[in-house]
Amino acid sequence: MKTVDLAIVGAGPAGMVAASEARGHGLSVAVLDEQEAPGGQIYRAVEAVAAQAPERLALLGEDYAHGRRLAENFRVSGAEHIDRALVWQLEPNGLWYLRDEVCHELKANRILLASGAIERPVPIPGWTRPGVMTAGGVQILLKSSGVVPDGRVVLAGNGPLLYLLAAQLLAAGCRIGALVETVPYARYLEAVPHLPAALGSGYLSKGVRLLRHLRSSGTRIYRNARDLRVEGEQHAEALCFHAGGHEVRLDSDLIVLHEGVIPNQQLTRALGCVHRWDDGQKCFRPETDEWGNTSVEDVLTVGDGAGIGGALAAEHAGRLAALEVARSLGYLQTRERDRLSTSSRRQLNKLLQGRRFLEVLYAPPEERQSPPDETLVCRCEEVTAGQVRTAVRTGCTGPNQVKAFTRCGMGPCQGRMCGNTVSAIVAETQGITMEECGYYRIRPPIKPIPLAALAAAEVDCELDDVAQ
Amino acid sequence: MTGKPASGTTDLAVIGGGLHGCSLALQAALKGLSVVVLEKDSIARHASGVNAGGVRRLGRHPAEIPLSLASMRMWHEIEELVHDDCGFQVSGQVKVAETEGEMGNLRLRAEQLRSQGYEHEVLLDGEELYRLLPALKRGCPGGLACLDDGFAEPYRTTQAFRRRAEALGVRFLEKTRVLSLEARCSGCRLSTSSGELEAGVVANCAGAWAARICEQLGEPVPLEPIAPMMTVTQRLPFFVKPVVGTTGRLLSFKQMPNGTVLIGGGHRGRAEPQHNGTALDFRRLIRNVQIAADLFPSVRGARIIRCWAGIEARMPDDIPVISRSSTASNVLHAFGFSAHGFQLGPVVGRLMSELIVSGESSLSLKPFSITRFQRDRPAATS
Amino acid sequence: MFRRLSDPEKKVRMTFEGQDITAQEGESVAAALLAAGITHLRQTPVSGHPRAPYCMMGACFDCLVNIDGVSNLQACVTPVREGMSVHSQVAEKDLLHEDG
């Protein structure tokens, strides 16, 4: 079996930069990623778009095109790129992955998890209907296929990605029926103290540009919307909400939901890394030191998977983690590591400070932490918020007990879509904090794998099958 | 929910909020005792909540058969006892013989049981076997079955016992660790992480952590923590009703009412009681999956959704300790169920409560004495 | 619900429930199906309600389909291939392949 110095899970900005940096110091590196091409979700298909669809590259904007350079550096770095690889089990010095329905094992002296973010689930009544998608999902269709929404499109929620998507869709010639903002008015006041730091980061000027563009396009904007729900039985037909003292019903063919992103915790949880509730970002995140070292020996995590910082921050964090791994494996002196890290460290800090404004302004509205009883919180097993509350009241003291009792989180998505909501409901019903409440225990495989593939894996140890 | 601090006095303090602890608490409360259950984590957190849920008389050690039969009668009336059906379903349990040699062993077993007067296990010829298990690989000569056996939902079951006990006044103290136990002739003094407690009688139902209590009592036991591994698939169409085991290899295989298939009973993972946890060993787990795929070829197309291991403990002879302490007359033990304690839960609680109230149990517990390994240990246990 | 900005340049032919679909090389099965106007990819095993791709990044598992006889594949992370035969995953029938 092969052993590498560093196995990186995820070929987004953090993973690509870490791989290139580590190779530069002589480490052997393998990068495993589910996609066919590097880029992660943020730079998804960037190489192909640049090569084959220059007009699409233009409408997706400069920030997206920036990913091309990262991919180029990564391609020539000499890191092994194991594409279409589904990492389904991690151990402190190795991992198992599935590729073309075959299981493989890889040993690594260090593991860097750079599996990025997932969109924060937006559990509102009717969000499971066809005709409802996430903003990230719609953007991926645009990036990787040049496929855009048609008909009556409503964007609802908050956060930079929602406005960016709106601008990109307008640039692609789409009409947007309405933008329904779920930012409570009070948040604007709360965010003001963080404005100066945001001014220095460049986020703000981008945001203002996007909003102006949207308004000039004639898109109807609803503010301070609450009590969102989707109507329609077999397919979403309308988004209903309360805004400005009125009940509003917007007929729609496609409802696009987004309320920010949260770390994808599946890998770090499965490994047993310590996680903390980040009340600023309103999400759980793995505990790390300034280099990305987790509480589990030889395992690091950086990028949005370690706490939301955005794509540029992920690059710098990826470089820092690579330097730390190079030091810990003896490829660099501590002094060298520190010297090489000063620029990235400074830029990373600046970027992170600027985010505080966004975190406060675009914190998910309270109603999302406490959805109405009829809302399906577990999309897979179709468990409602009301059922979760009942389970808590009848003695399920934590998320894992709720899971055992209701099957919430036991379907194929393994809790990705319901984990945060279930913790929030348990915490609220019990009158405890999110930190006290905790989260599901994540069990391998990290994604479902074919039984036949596991059964076909070679077992290199002697086992006596005779019944005891 | 953690109740009031552990202070004051009680007739019975149960250490461990698993199925056996909850069952004993319920039975003792039914007999009028005041009971406190001390659980270091949460009720049904370990083996009682995550085991495979088999409700099985089939293949029991001869010493366990009387208990298992009595417990089975209780399972068939479980709703009357705990006001919840516990998801108990009669599905049958079948032990498959894959070779003529294995079939011979099963015949021998059936004859031995018959000669002792037991008729719950029945031999199946090939035709009967395939009528019960049409999806089984070809070429198996027969099997042994208990057609009235079945399975239940472990977490729900343990919670049902707890809720019923709570309704009868039992106090459950979760996140409460027993720090020390001092047994005197007048009663026992427990120092816990949430206070001091005086108890007339103490019951050690602490599962994989039971040996610590025994050590404090000066009667160390050869209890080995184990971590049975479980694998569950996505939902599949119904293709197997009984719970299936094998004769010459390690497997327990069943399809749940929701369509998922549970593969257990095989090679084990690593138990880490000091960390309160377990670690899966995928090399061994792969072997378990291979055996399942060999027996039921059609399951190869399924996807595995989740694997886990629960923490349990076994005794060297794979039968439990259900016994009065050999050093303290007002302490009792029930632990070491060796990965097949779930079915025994209802009856063990009842027998223990009988011991406490009348000093006698209605079924003999002699084979389960804590002293049965003491002669193997030289006196030098200090 | 969706349209393509331009016709596929490198075409890949596949089918959904027997219906011919033209996809762009390199895109995911889910993108190809949405672009072709197909919005109901599966029924849930619990209530039988229809579902469609939701997250497009492999997290939600709502785009599970049967491809060339293999069920429970995520359409959003599976690239299109020439001649692929895709079927909607209906509650009870997506199960076992016949080799037993």
Coordinates of N, CA, C and O in Angstrom, one line a residue, chain B residues 46 135 186 255 333 373:
Chain B
H46 N -25.1 3.3 25.5 CA -24.1 2.4 25.0 C -24.8 1.2 24.4 O -25.8 1.3 23.6
A135 N -34.2 -15.9 -0.5 CA -33.0 -15.2 -1.0 C -31.7 -15.8 -0.6 O -30.6 -15.2 -1.0
S186 N -25.2 -2.4 57.3 CA -26.4 -1.6 57.4 C -26.9 -1.1 56.1 O -28.0 -0.7 55.9
Q255 N -33.5 -7.9 8.2 CA -34.0 -6.7 7.5 C -35.0 -6.1 8.5 O -35.9 -6.8 9.0
H333 N -25.0 -8.1 41.3 CA -24.4 -7.8 40.0 C -25.3 -8.4 38.9 O -25.8 -9.4 39.0
F373 N -15.2 -17.8 38.7 CA -13.9 -17.7 38.2 C -12.8 -17.5 39.3 O -11.7 -17.4 39.0

